[in-house]
Amino acid sequence: MAPAKRIVLAGNPNVGKSVVFHFLTRKYAEVSNYPGTTVEVSRGRWQCHEVADTPGVYGLNCANDEERLAREIIDKAEIIVNVVDATRLRRDLFLTLQLLDLGKPMLVVVNMMDEARRSGRVPDLARLEAELGVPVLPAAAVRGEGMSELARELARLCRNPPRRSGGASPGSPGRRQRANAISAAVTGLSDGNTELSAADRWLTRPVTGLMTAAAVLAAIWWVLGGLVAGKLVGFTEGIVMNRWVIPPLTRALNVLLPRGGLLAHVLAGELGVLTMALAYGLGLLLPLVFSFYLLLAVLEDSGYLPRLAVLLDNTFRPMGLNGKAVIPLILGFGCVTMAVISTRIMSSRRERIILAFLLGLAVPCSAQTGLIAMMLVPMGLGWLALYGGILLGIFLAAGVLLHRIMPGEPEGLFLELPRLRLPRPGNVLRKSWAKARAFVQDALPLFVLGAVLVSVLDYFHVLEQLEQVMAPITAGWLKLPPQVVCAFIMGIIRRDFGAAGLLALGLAGSQLFVALVTITLFVPCIATLLVLVKEHGAAIAAAVWLVSIITAVAVGGILAAIL
Amino acid sequence: MNLLAAAPGKRYVIVRIRDEAVRRQAECLGMGEGEDVYCVARQRNGPVILGRNGQMVAVGAETARKIQITLWRPPRG
């Protein structure tokens, strides 16, 4: 058996590296249709070898974080698998030539051969192999085509890696011309135009593009607030949890535990673990989160998000951002924590901080959006529009302000647009499933922890004292019942948990509205806070946290006075 | 002229890119200085979508202003 080797998958963004990684390691790495899906390195095992999936890069000499990260992993690897897009060889071969110059054993996987066949432009791979001097394999990774050949060739390469000598430095001139020449020779295509498809024209022109964006948004809210929150949750929470699961458990606990004791209160009390973790966490939030991720996955895989970036580029300019910012923002509606990590696709630290602030302040995550949709949609379109308008206003105001006070210059948009594709149901399901599972793993322990904390506080009457202390703010300023303190404490742990706390209070009308706006603007959850500290330092994280509290209370109070 | 003045459907040569990071990225993408590209679409105040061989890149107004172009002419003979 060959000694263990370190294999790295490298290539341009959006060429299908993560699909190949999944084939080799059986580990799911997120696959989408926009440049920058992979921002961190995934590692797995293939046979006895270690395989690393790197963020897509266009070259090795350009100084941004992804390229530095990818370069680091590539330097440590012993074998390079360079994945290229059969329909984008002119672009991809630049990186291929850079990788070749590193002098490591390498093979080139020409992926998306199916799309090349469909467009009638199949590259001459024998010629390509002759030009590059390393094995070249055709593949259509999403269909599994060429994958067993890849495994065979890779095994051969691991057994006896050929000696290759290192060549020119990554910055050497003439590489672009050579990439162009090889591409022209292999594809017989040197100066083709790009025709904008009818769909692209529709999506990137202001009027039709905005109409589509509004329709997409409305559809998401309708599915989430009406269909899922109304029908599905009625079954999972109302029937499965509250009829079938929780009552027998509560009865059993009441038999086993002394009535009125701390343990009974923590487990089966009104704010206890059963209600919070089972009814809210699994019965209520899990269906909402899973459905939201399904919808989001369709958007991610279609290639729609980069079009939205083009459409909204000018809108983001007053906030010191460019259109690319729309990608982390939309992902933020799924999970703000993940979105803060995905702000790495922005090229400057300034933009990443502005975005992190906006995400922490004014973007509700999927679980929270689901709950809010569930409470707001029945109140009618007017309230829904007012809610959206207020959040948008605060979002814009905060962005403009941050742009004014932060030193530095904004970076302009320079974004490659991937092809529009029909999302593959398998990937949509697998991705949503992976994220929903992560939600259960990450959120459920926090729900249990939060339920224990709140129940203990309640049992020792600390909650009542807090309610009294905070009454000038809650009852006086926000005109809400003093018990909302509990929801806000829960909101510090997780935002959706806070919204669930509001649900338990049974508020209605303008009081409910004020409470919903306040809890949306309130602090980001603990997980987001930790990621903020990791990505931007404690000072920025603390600033986001404090500004969120102040904004939430100020806006809530003003609304309470007006409504 | 700069890229913001490009007309959709026309073919141009990229003469100069006055932004180090964009210049490097454009070179990697095969749309660097000296290359010729098509203007695929343009909103009045940006972005401009550049294309070549089916590949598309969206360039925001700010960046487009830093890219000097000239109309492409077929080589003689």
XYZ file of C-alpha atoms in Angstrom:
640
model
C 0.000 0.000 0.000
C 1.215 3.495 -0.847
C 2.201 5.771 2.031
C -0.435 8.380 2.958
C -0.298 11.468 0.800
C -1.757 14.916 1.172
C -4.002 15.635 -1.814
C -5.414 19.070 -2.518
C -8.308 20.041 -4.781
C -7.630 23.384 -6.402
C -9.326 25.399 -9.096
C -11.238 28.516 -10.039
C -14.418 29.394 -8.114
C -17.543 27.480 -9.070
C -15.930 24.691 -11.122
C -17.226 21.831 -8.972
C -14.339 21.138 -6.574
C -16.730 20.439 -3.718
C -18.618 17.858 -5.818
C -15.355 16.016 -6.520
C -14.474 16.312 -2.831
C -17.801 14.740 -1.920
C -17.193 11.895 -4.362
C -13.746 11.142 -2.945
C -14.404 11.543 0.767
C -18.169 10.950 1.003
C -18.202 14.064 3.137
C -20.679 16.720 2.100
C -19.028 20.054 1.372
C -21.497 22.773 0.542
C -22.125 23.106 -3.195
C -23.779 26.184 -4.699
C -23.805 28.201 -7.876
C -21.962 31.363 -6.944
C -18.270 32.150 -6.680
C -17.141 31.935 -3.038
C -19.315 29.122 -1.658
C -16.327 27.491 0.007
C -14.678 29.995 2.325
C -13.012 27.483 4.579
C -10.942 24.407 3.877
C -12.815 21.097 4.211
C -10.785 18.007 4.934
C -11.611 14.378 4.484
C -10.081 10.989 3.764
C -9.870 9.045 0.555
C -8.408 5.569 1.076
C -5.492 6.312 3.439
C -4.833 9.753 1.982
C -5.880 13.150 3.270
C -7.932 15.284 0.872
C -8.424 19.050 1.278
C -11.040 21.112 -0.583
C -9.896 24.715 -1.001
C -11.785 27.941 -1.697
C -11.850 28.657 -5.436
C -9.246 31.145 -6.604
C -8.481 32.722 -9.967
C -4.750 32.769 -9.365
C -2.052 32.346 -6.754
C -0.469 35.765 -6.921
C -3.482 37.943 -6.201
C -3.391 39.061 -2.603
C -6.720 38.273 -0.982
C -7.584 36.046 1.965
C -8.925 33.097 -0.036
C -5.884 33.015 -2.266
C -3.552 33.160 0.690
C -5.469 30.344 2.374
C -5.589 28.235 -0.788
C -1.875 28.863 -1.436
C -0.981 27.738 2.077
C -2.830 24.422 1.668
C -1.491 23.868 -1.854
C 2.076 24.457 -0.658
C 1.699 21.751 1.981
C 0.090 19.233 -0.395
C 2.001 16.477 -2.174
C -0.457 15.909 -5.013
C -2.613 18.519 -6.751
C -5.950 17.746 -8.373
C -6.753 20.785 -10.490
C -10.444 20.967 -11.371
C -11.274 23.107 -14.418
C -14.502 23.997 -16.209
C -14.604 22.567 -19.757
C -16.488 25.636 -20.955
C -14.150 28.145 -19.294
C -10.719 26.831 -20.223
C -9.352 30.193 -21.251
C -9.969 31.498 -17.761
C -9.013 28.351 -15.855
C -5.750 27.494 -17.593
C -4.050 30.536 -16.079
C -4.278 28.952 -12.635
C -3.433 25.525 -14.107
C -0.157 26.910 -15.472
C 0.630 28.497 -12.100
C -0.028 25.196 -10.349
C 2.146 23.320 -12.869
C 4.983 25.693 -12.089
C 4.944 24.534 -8.473
C 6.458 21.294 -9.774
C 4.251 18.894 -7.796
C 2.624 15.731 -9.155
C -0.681 16.896 -10.594
C -3.678 15.838 -12.598
C -6.285 17.977 -14.297
C -9.981 17.126 -14.120
C -11.875 18.811 -16.950
C -15.287 19.036 -15.332
C -18.678 19.977 -16.807
C -18.026 18.039 -20.004
C -21.796 17.555 -20.198
C -22.319 21.294 -20.554
C -19.516 21.505 -23.108
C -21.194 18.739 -25.136
C -24.515 20.514 -24.938
C -22.997 23.727 -26.281
C -21.284 21.746 -29.044
C -17.800 22.824 -27.964
C -15.977 19.796 -26.654
C -12.324 20.603 -25.959
C -9.610 18.357 -27.419
C -8.338 16.741 -24.227
C -5.567 14.710 -25.875
C -4.137 17.958 -27.157
C -4.547 19.554 -23.736
C -2.692 16.654 -22.111
C 0.134 17.047 -24.608
C 0.355 20.783 -23.953
C 0.311 20.475 -20.164
C 2.367 17.309 -19.748
C 0.197 15.926 -16.912
C -2.776 13.522 -17.002
C -6.043 15.168 -18.101
C -9.360 13.468 -17.317
C -12.858 14.349 -18.569
C -15.664 14.489 -15.999
C -19.204 15.565 -15.279
C -18.898 15.325 -11.526
C -22.520 16.036 -10.602
C -23.548 12.999 -12.696
C -20.665 10.909 -11.403
C -19.158 10.760 -14.902
C -15.402 10.265 -14.923
C -15.181 9.801 -11.186
C -14.029 6.177 -11.144
C -11.353 7.032 -13.742
C -10.283 9.860 -11.447
C -9.995 7.470 -8.509
C -7.910 5.050 -10.602
C -5.569 7.730 -11.884
C -5.228 9.280 -8.435
C -4.356 5.907 -6.919
C -1.666 5.435 -9.570
C -0.303 8.917 -8.842
C -0.222 8.183 -5.102
C 1.612 4.882 -5.668
C 4.413 6.323 -7.765
C 4.342 10.079 -8.020
C 6.424 11.248 -11.001
C 9.246 13.664 -10.376
C 8.437 17.078 -11.750
C 10.627 20.103 -11.530
C 9.425 23.478 -10.317
C 9.292 26.223 -12.912
C 8.743 29.941 -13.018
C 7.440 32.054 -10.145
C 3.690 32.749 -9.920
C 4.139 36.309 -11.124
C 6.013 35.459 -14.303
C 4.840 37.286 -17.434
C 3.649 35.497 -20.505
C 1.497 33.022 -18.620
C -1.714 34.698 -19.683
C -0.661 34.573 -23.358
C 0.257 30.899 -23.013
C -3.096 30.111 -21.343
C -4.885 31.904 -24.186
C -2.877 30.072 -26.822
C -3.490 26.619 -25.301
C -7.177 27.373 -24.865
C -7.504 28.525 -28.466
C -5.703 25.402 -29.712
C -7.764 23.032 -27.586
C -11.192 24.578 -28.073
C -10.717 26.062 -31.529
C -12.245 29.212 -30.077
C -10.382 32.420 -29.458
C -12.604 35.436 -29.663
C -16.207 34.368 -29.185
C -18.776 36.812 -27.950
C -21.029 36.186 -24.973
C -24.718 36.426 -25.724
C -26.817 37.534 -22.791
C -29.623 35.016 -22.461
C -33.204 36.220 -22.270
C -33.336 35.183 -18.607
C -30.168 37.137 -17.851
C -31.506 40.200 -19.578
C -34.709 39.936 -17.559
C -32.889 39.498 -14.249
C -30.272 42.242 -14.615
C -32.400 45.065 -16.047
C -33.699 47.404 -13.338
C -37.474 47.204 -13.854
C -37.880 43.509 -14.619
C -35.092 42.599 -12.206
C -36.702 44.407 -9.276
C -40.088 42.938 -10.148
C -38.568 39.471 -10.035
C -36.765 40.188 -6.758
C -39.997 41.429 -5.168
C -41.857 38.362 -6.424
C -39.177 36.034 -5.065
C -39.297 37.743 -1.672
C -43.095 37.651 -1.563
C -43.069 33.981 -2.515
C -40.607 33.152 0.277
C -42.695 34.963 2.868
C -45.877 33.404 1.624
C -44.462 29.894 1.703
C -42.868 30.443 5.090
C -45.509 32.528 6.845
C -48.566 30.964 5.278
C -47.818 27.435 4.238
C -45.125 26.249 6.618
C -45.910 28.319 9.707
C -49.640 27.952 9.239
C -50.108 24.373 8.119
C -46.959 22.366 8.772
C -46.132 23.838 12.180
C -49.750 23.453 13.222
C -49.159 19.742 12.793
C -45.585 19.366 14.105
C -46.002 21.635 17.109
C -49.745 21.626 17.713
C -50.372 17.920 17.237
C -47.120 15.940 17.322
C -45.438 17.788 20.180
C -48.281 19.294 22.195
C -50.618 16.299 21.952
C -48.565 13.197 21.360
C -45.132 13.811 22.857
C -45.173 16.379 25.638
C -48.327 15.512 27.676
C -47.271 11.889 28.391
C -43.743 13.058 29.237
C -45.105 15.716 31.586
C -47.378 13.166 33.253
C -44.478 10.795 33.726
C -42.283 13.540 35.164
C -45.036 14.605 37.564
C -45.233 11.044 38.860
C -41.472 10.697 39.229
C -40.562 14.133 40.577
C -41.897 15.969 43.630
C -44.467 18.568 42.627
C -43.318 22.176 42.883
C -39.664 21.153 43.088
C -36.851 22.829 41.142
C -36.254 19.863 38.854
C -39.923 19.571 37.889
C -39.961 23.311 37.202
C -36.839 23.165 35.042
C -38.001 20.155 33.060
C -41.765 20.450 32.789
C -42.448 24.056 33.778
C -43.957 26.673 31.527
C -40.508 27.842 30.405
C -38.937 24.431 30.942
C -36.860 22.173 28.765
C -39.834 20.216 27.372
C -41.657 23.308 26.147
C -38.611 25.145 24.903
C -36.483 22.386 23.410
C -39.194 20.002 22.198
C -42.192 22.185 21.379
C -40.325 25.273 20.191
C -36.979 23.843 19.099
C -38.131 20.724 17.280
C -41.860 21.224 16.743
C -41.819 24.858 15.719
C -38.371 25.960 14.578
C -37.003 22.884 12.850
C -39.732 22.801 10.142
C -39.355 26.556 9.646
C -35.574 26.374 9.394
C -35.595 23.373 7.074
C -38.155 24.955 4.727
C -36.246 28.195 4.665
C -33.037 26.413 3.768
C -34.833 24.575 0.968
C -35.925 27.871 -0.555
C -32.513 29.398 -0.041
C -30.803 26.390 -1.632
C -32.906 26.835 -4.776
C -31.746 30.460 -4.984
C -28.113 29.535 -4.304
C -27.994 26.755 -6.870
C -29.768 28.615 -9.660
C -27.081 31.303 -9.958
C -29.668 33.958 -9.133
C -27.681 35.583 -6.299
C -24.869 37.020 -8.486
C -27.559 38.508 -10.773
C -29.088 40.161 -7.739
C -25.617 41.534 -6.957
C -25.535 43.199 -10.392
C -29.047 44.554 -9.983
C -28.432 46.051 -6.541
C -24.846 47.229 -6.987
C -25.759 50.919 -7.119
C -28.160 50.554 -4.176
C -25.320 49.420 -1.928
C -22.958 52.205 -2.900
C -24.184 54.820 -0.354
C -23.367 52.233 2.315
C -19.781 51.787 1.141
C -20.548 48.320 -0.172
C -20.902 46.803 -3.610
C -23.470 44.411 -5.051
C -21.604 41.354 -3.809
C -22.829 42.257 -0.303
C -26.238 40.905 -1.249
C -24.911 37.330 -1.064
C -23.982 37.337 2.673
C -27.139 39.341 3.391
C -29.420 36.790 1.766
C -27.509 33.986 3.470
C -28.053 35.947 6.696
C -31.755 35.370 6.361
C -30.811 31.723 6.703
C -28.285 31.964 9.518
C -26.599 35.196 10.575
C -23.688 33.275 12.076
C -22.862 31.574 8.772
C -23.401 34.857 6.951
C -20.802 36.628 9.099
C -18.302 33.975 7.981
C -19.375 34.339 4.357
C -18.617 38.094 4.441
C -15.124 36.877 3.517
C -16.209 37.061 -0.109
C -15.972 40.844 0.238
C -12.512 41.968 -0.700
C -11.772 44.527 2.029
C -11.899 44.413 5.819
C -13.840 47.667 5.811
C -16.666 46.094 3.813
C -16.640 42.983 5.987
C -17.047 45.049 9.153
C -19.854 47.185 7.712
C -21.638 44.017 6.623
C -21.103 42.261 9.943
C -22.644 45.259 11.696
C -25.659 45.278 9.406
C -26.100 41.522 9.748
C -25.937 41.712 13.532
C -28.318 44.642 13.703
C -31.038 44.345 11.123
C -31.102 40.901 9.523
C -33.314 38.298 11.208
C -32.203 34.690 10.757
C -34.437 31.935 9.325
C -35.778 30.643 12.632
C -36.586 34.156 13.722
C -37.997 35.135 10.313
C -40.195 32.068 10.399
C -41.587 32.929 13.807
C -42.039 36.572 12.924
C -43.763 35.676 9.662
C -45.999 33.363 11.633
C -47.071 36.186 13.960
C -47.088 39.022 11.388
C -48.730 37.408 8.373
C -52.093 36.955 10.167
C -51.972 40.634 11.232
C -52.284 41.677 7.590
C -50.274 43.172 4.774
C -50.097 46.672 6.280
C -48.205 45.544 9.376
C -45.958 43.347 7.285
C -45.070 46.263 5.010
C -44.481 48.538 8.004
C -42.193 45.952 9.587
C -40.201 45.564 6.360
C -40.044 49.329 5.875
C -38.735 49.982 9.385
C -36.048 47.307 9.127
C -35.007 48.509 5.683
C -34.858 52.111 6.909
C -32.655 51.199 9.858
C -30.514 48.990 7.640
C -29.926 51.821 5.150
C -29.383 54.456 7.844
C -26.883 52.281 9.721
C -25.050 51.440 6.486
C -24.777 55.081 5.387
C -23.587 56.100 8.860
C -20.953 53.349 9.010
C -19.685 54.313 5.556
C -19.304 57.904 6.761
C -17.456 57.137 9.987
C -15.215 54.277 8.883
C -11.854 55.229 7.398
C -10.923 53.882 3.972
C -12.403 53.706 0.501
C -15.144 51.400 -0.787
C -14.210 48.701 -3.289
C -16.050 48.452 -6.583
C -17.840 45.409 -7.942
C -15.832 42.954 -10.013
C -17.747 39.705 -10.019
C -17.855 36.778 -12.373
C -21.387 35.632 -13.213
C -21.896 31.866 -13.248
C -24.301 30.286 -15.710
C -27.940 30.124 -14.698
C -28.803 26.505 -13.938
C -31.793 24.529 -12.825
C -31.097 23.533 -9.219
C -30.535 19.791 -8.766
C -33.135 18.476 -6.307
C -30.578 16.073 -4.768
C -28.165 18.834 -3.862
C -30.942 21.148 -2.644
C -32.184 18.430 -0.303
C -28.742 17.338 0.856
C -27.632 20.896 1.575
C -30.827 21.821 3.433
C -30.619 18.600 5.385
C -26.981 19.295 6.368
C -27.918 22.769 7.560
C -31.020 21.649 9.432
C -28.934 19.002 11.156
C -26.380 21.627 12.125
C -29.251 23.712 13.480
C -30.385 20.861 15.712
C -26.829 20.191 16.866
C -25.966 23.812 17.574
C -29.270 25.285 18.665
C -30.847 22.516 20.682
C -28.175 22.441 23.434
C -28.477 26.220 23.699
C -32.256 25.906 23.931
C -31.888 23.433 26.772
C -29.340 25.685 28.456
C -31.575 28.725 28.013
C -34.622 26.894 29.323
C -32.664 25.758 32.395
C -31.348 29.274 33.010
C -34.719 30.968 32.665
C -36.521 28.317 34.707
C -33.980 28.572 37.528
C -34.242 32.363 37.512
C -38.002 32.015 37.572
C -37.973 29.433 40.379
C -35.926 31.657 42.679
C -38.066 34.684 41.791
C -35.083 36.444 40.207
C -37.121 36.868 37.034
C -39.776 38.789 38.955
C -37.146 41.086 40.418
C -35.636 41.635 36.975
C -39.094 42.392 35.649
C -39.508 45.062 38.325
C -36.058 46.545 37.757
C -36.564 46.679 33.998
C -40.180 47.867 34.239
C -39.358 51.504 33.427
C -37.940 50.311 30.119
C -40.324 47.471 29.300
C -43.595 48.798 30.664
C -42.787 52.522 30.750
C -40.838 53.094 27.549
C -41.832 50.136 25.334
C -45.389 49.880 26.769
C -45.099 46.100 26.933
C -45.990 43.746 29.773
C -43.034 43.426 32.214
C -42.815 39.679 31.460
C -41.112 40.427 28.122
C -37.871 40.610 30.099
C -37.865 36.854 29.942
C -38.103 36.897 26.126
C -35.215 39.326 25.919
C -33.033 37.236 28.228
C -33.797 34.290 25.978
C -33.025 36.515 22.983
C -29.501 37.067 24.260
C -28.912 33.325 24.023
C -30.595 32.984 20.647
C -32.704 35.474 18.752
C -35.290 32.953 17.623
C -35.528 31.760 21.185
C -36.456 35.318 22.143
C -39.126 35.443 19.462
C -40.460 32.132 20.759
C -40.646 33.739 24.208
C -42.847 36.450 22.715
C -45.101 33.814 21.218
C -45.639 32.430 24.712
C -46.767 35.854 25.983
C -49.753 35.957 23.624
C -49.405 39.626 22.681
C -51.568 41.185 19.977
C -51.907 44.309 17.817
C -49.496 47.190 18.217
C -47.927 45.660 21.349
C -46.980 42.545 19.395
C -45.642 44.707 16.586
C -43.435 46.791 18.912
C -42.158 43.633 20.575
C -41.353 42.005 17.200
C -39.434 45.003 15.868
C -37.521 45.310 19.147
C -36.577 41.639 19.269
C -35.490 41.695 15.603
C -33.127 44.593 16.225
C -31.994 43.145 19.538
C -28.558 41.539 20.036
C -27.265 38.823 17.710
C -27.196 35.339 19.244
C -24.262 33.935 21.193
C -22.975 31.924 18.227
C -22.888 35.039 16.035
C -21.161 36.967 18.795
C -18.435 34.330 19.030
C -17.902 34.378 15.269
C -17.776 38.186 15.343
C -15.055 38.021 18.000
C -13.138 35.456 15.959
C -13.420 37.322 12.656
C -13.164 40.940 13.761
C -12.029 41.042 17.391
C -13.724 41.711 20.711
C -14.031 45.468 20.217
C -16.099 45.179 17.031
C -18.208 42.375 18.534
C -18.901 44.451 21.653
C -19.785 47.455 19.500
C -22.253 45.416 17.430
C -23.799 44.068 20.612
C -24.207 47.423 22.364
C -25.420 49.269 19.269
C -28.026 46.532 18.756
C -29.420 46.942 22.269
C -29.525 50.731 22.051
C -31.113 50.723 18.584
C -33.660 48.073 19.553
C -34.816 49.890 22.676
C -34.794 53.319 21.046
C -36.756 52.248 17.960
C -39.165 50.127 20.032
C -39.917 53.055 22.337
C -40.493 55.475 19.496
C -42.855 52.990 17.826
C -44.703 52.433 21.115
C -45.238 56.173 21.450
C -46.510 56.536 17.861
C -48.673 53.432 17.412
C -12.641 56.294 -22.995
C -13.495 54.415 -19.827
C -15.563 51.282 -19.547
C -18.703 53.154 -18.445
C -18.930 54.568 -21.974
C -18.946 51.105 -23.610
C -21.890 50.242 -25.829
C -23.571 46.842 -25.584
C -22.698 44.523 -28.443
C -19.405 46.253 -29.284
C -15.949 44.756 -28.935
C -13.225 46.622 -27.079
C -9.587 46.279 -26.092
C -8.705 46.849 -22.451
C -5.916 49.411 -22.480
C -5.253 50.082 -18.817
C -6.683 49.159 -15.397
C -5.919 51.731 -12.725
C -6.538 49.487 -9.712
C -3.901 46.982 -8.684
C -6.271 44.358 -7.223
C -8.696 44.548 -10.151
C -5.830 44.424 -12.658
C -4.518 41.177 -11.163
C -7.930 39.592 -10.940
C -8.783 40.662 -14.483
C -5.545 39.104 -15.758
C -6.338 35.804 -14.009
C -9.817 35.869 -15.555
C -8.437 36.502 -19.030
C -9.791 40.033 -19.224
C -6.619 41.917 -18.328
C -4.739 44.709 -20.075
C -4.281 44.043 -23.762
C -7.150 41.545 -23.983
C -10.252 42.174 -26.025
C -13.730 41.751 -24.612
C -17.327 42.319 -25.555
C -19.609 44.702 -23.725
C -22.567 42.389 -23.134
C -24.839 44.748 -21.218
C -24.674 48.032 -19.411
C -27.015 49.852 -17.060
C -26.909 53.611 -17.434
C -24.767 54.115 -14.300
C -23.193 50.679 -14.185
C -22.660 47.830 -13.704
C -21.246 46.881 -17.078
C -21.253 43.199 -17.992
C -18.221 42.107 -19.980
C -18.160 38.858 -21.883
C -15.868 36.587 -23.760
C -16.357 33.014 -24.956
C -19.462 32.623 -22.822
C -17.786 33.938 -19.701
C -19.330 36.985 -17.988
C -17.958 39.480 -15.501
C -19.956 42.281 -13.893
C -18.022 45.482 -13.275
C -19.450 48.128 -10.956
C -19.468 51.811 -11.927
C -16.593 52.795 -9.616
C -14.346 50.086 -11.011
C -15.500 50.666 -14.587
C -14.290 54.256 -14.363
C -10.787 52.965 -13.627
C -10.700 50.791 -16.753
C -9.547 52.453 -19.967
C -10.748 50.872 -23.179
C -10.623 51.490 -26.884
C -12.711 50.128 -29.724
C -11.345 46.853 -31.093
C -10.245 46.825 -34.728
C -9.770 43.617 -36.704
C -6.124 43.010 -37.595
C -5.330 43.975 -41.192
C -4.414 41.448 -43.841
